Amino acid sequence: MTTVIEKNQKNGRLEVGTPLLEVKDLHVEFHTRDGVAKAVNGVNYSVAAGETLAVLGESGSGKSVTAQTIMGILDMPPGKISQGQILFRGQDMLAMSEEDRRQIRGQKIAMIFQDALSSLNPVMTVGAQLGEMFRVHRGSSKKEAREKAIELMERVRIPAARQRVGDYPHQFSGGMRQRIMIAMALSMEPDLIIADEPTTALDVTVQAQVMDLLAELQAEYNMGLILITHDLGVVADVADKIAVMYAGRIVETAPVHELYANPAHPYTKGLLRSIPRLDQKGQELYAIKGLPPNLLKVPAGCAFNPRCDVATDLCRTEIPKLHQVSDKDGKELTGRRSACHLWKETLHG
Amino acid sequence: MSDTITKGAEAPSGDNTPKVSTEKKQKPERVASLWSDALRDLRRNPIFIIGAALVSFLIILAVVPGWFTDGSPFDNNACDLADSLKRPSAEHWFGFDVQGCDIYTRTVWGARNSIIVGVLTTSMVTLVGALLGLLAGWKGGIVDSILSRFTEIFFSIPLLLGGMLIMSMLGKGNAWTVSVVMTVLGWPQIFRIMRASVLANKNNDYVMAARALGAGAGRITFRHILPNAIAPVIVVSAISLGVYIGAEAALSYLGIGVQPPEISWGLMISDASVRFLDAPHVLLFPSAVLSVTVLAFIMLGDAVRDALDPKLR
């Protein structure tokens, strides 16, 4: 466990590869009138400085709940963290006082939300909202904050930043608004950014621009990035490693290219097969049958078994552990894990 | 927290805010950018200009009635029974009432009580209602339940009926007691609007985003939720200002509001109503002034509402 992190002397940023965040055995449940929904069931993942972790999953797979738990903005109640640790640079954030956590939020870990329009306060100018970060956290004067806001807007390449600093969020286009959200998240030069579906609300060309900008700024600041998405296309270019979530569990983790080339879980395999491809034009597109499980009634055994093509009796009774995956010769593949009883058959067969 | 908030109030444009609007809202200057923009909009709005001009005039009338008339209604020698019910003339624009007193002088001096009741009641109602509404909406749960049930008790009492009951129990009324009684009966309306507005706003993504960026509860409440939630409260407050002035007139008309020898438009209307057929002008002038006053505040409230909603721009 690293408690003291050496800062890179040159620019005050963390060295690439410094462990930043480690989520250990996190369990989150929601107490509703109909019962307890287990949204997150023992999630483990870690991110280091300069690294991008993509968390992939359908709606309701627990990816956003995990992110909100890390940020400490989960509504409790109805949410409840029943178990687990979230270590940020060695310190358990779940054991911290609310005031200490607030100091981390925004300054050390920042978040980018899906819908930039509703995530910006409609009655404040973007300049005031960007500047607010400096006034709250750095005690800047109004004038300094405004200058900083303009600087940030230029950083995220908003044209005519000086003229537009007094505009309201609704006066910007979707892509520009998302840039403003990115600027806001970057303002305190955090160590880690959590982007919750940052491009879902944007159209495809703008998606690419925003992702490029995010990746570029990440590299510049050596930030860790957790990219939450359901879009396999967004992930491929920018992520270093991927964690695939299903029904509140991580079902597979792998370095990005290995996962695309050779998935070790039937769910991942199904996801990859359901991407439309040019060389399969005219053929019917594959779809994973069935629906994601109701979190109030998760199937016994592997949660994916009712939708799985290869499920056996074992899958219906026993919850699979996250196995270390190895190649045909039995050599362990670093960073590759799969929560499938049949990972060997899936990977090698 | 509080120091950053006060810094926000130092906007240069804050000083230009019209008198009335600062009186009836609670500390809106915090969000300098929003309010200075609203002000720019308001300056171009003819409805606002007319409303504001009328309201400013009425306030001046209330503060220094001596500028507009040489006479004083409290001077016993000013009225001459020989002038009783005389029609308007070049010297006496509004004519004379049954006691032979100049109606113009009385109308001018009567503005004070009406404006005091209107402004005071609205300020107190808005302050109490908005703060409790903010608390209930933001805290939710048991705090909300208790406050809401408590509010419903007051809400079930009609303003005028409750006002009549309490005022007749208190005996001799004046502008201050009328204001307090109407505040007691009037705050639930603002409470409900504020609570609903806070509930609608607190689950917005930008509140979550503000939390994710490290904002504390105070900053989120006053800088993000309040400015977004306050607009409907301001509109209703401005419009109810007119209603309270009307209610004061009604209570005085019934003889349980402002008491003679104090002057109020309600009292004047009450006195005049019995002789409406033979001397309509005695009724006409105080009634017309009362209507114009109520209208002016409603116009002002409407214009402010439009200016405060950036989405309407």
Tab-separated table of C-alpha atoms in Angstrom, chain B residues 66 177 278 302:
chain	number	residue	atom	x	y	z
B	66	GLY	CA	-46.067	66.176	1.752
B	177	THR	CA	-50.926	44.253	13.038
B	278	ASP	CA	-75.338	60.493	-5.125
B	302	ASP	CA	-44.799	39.352	-14.475
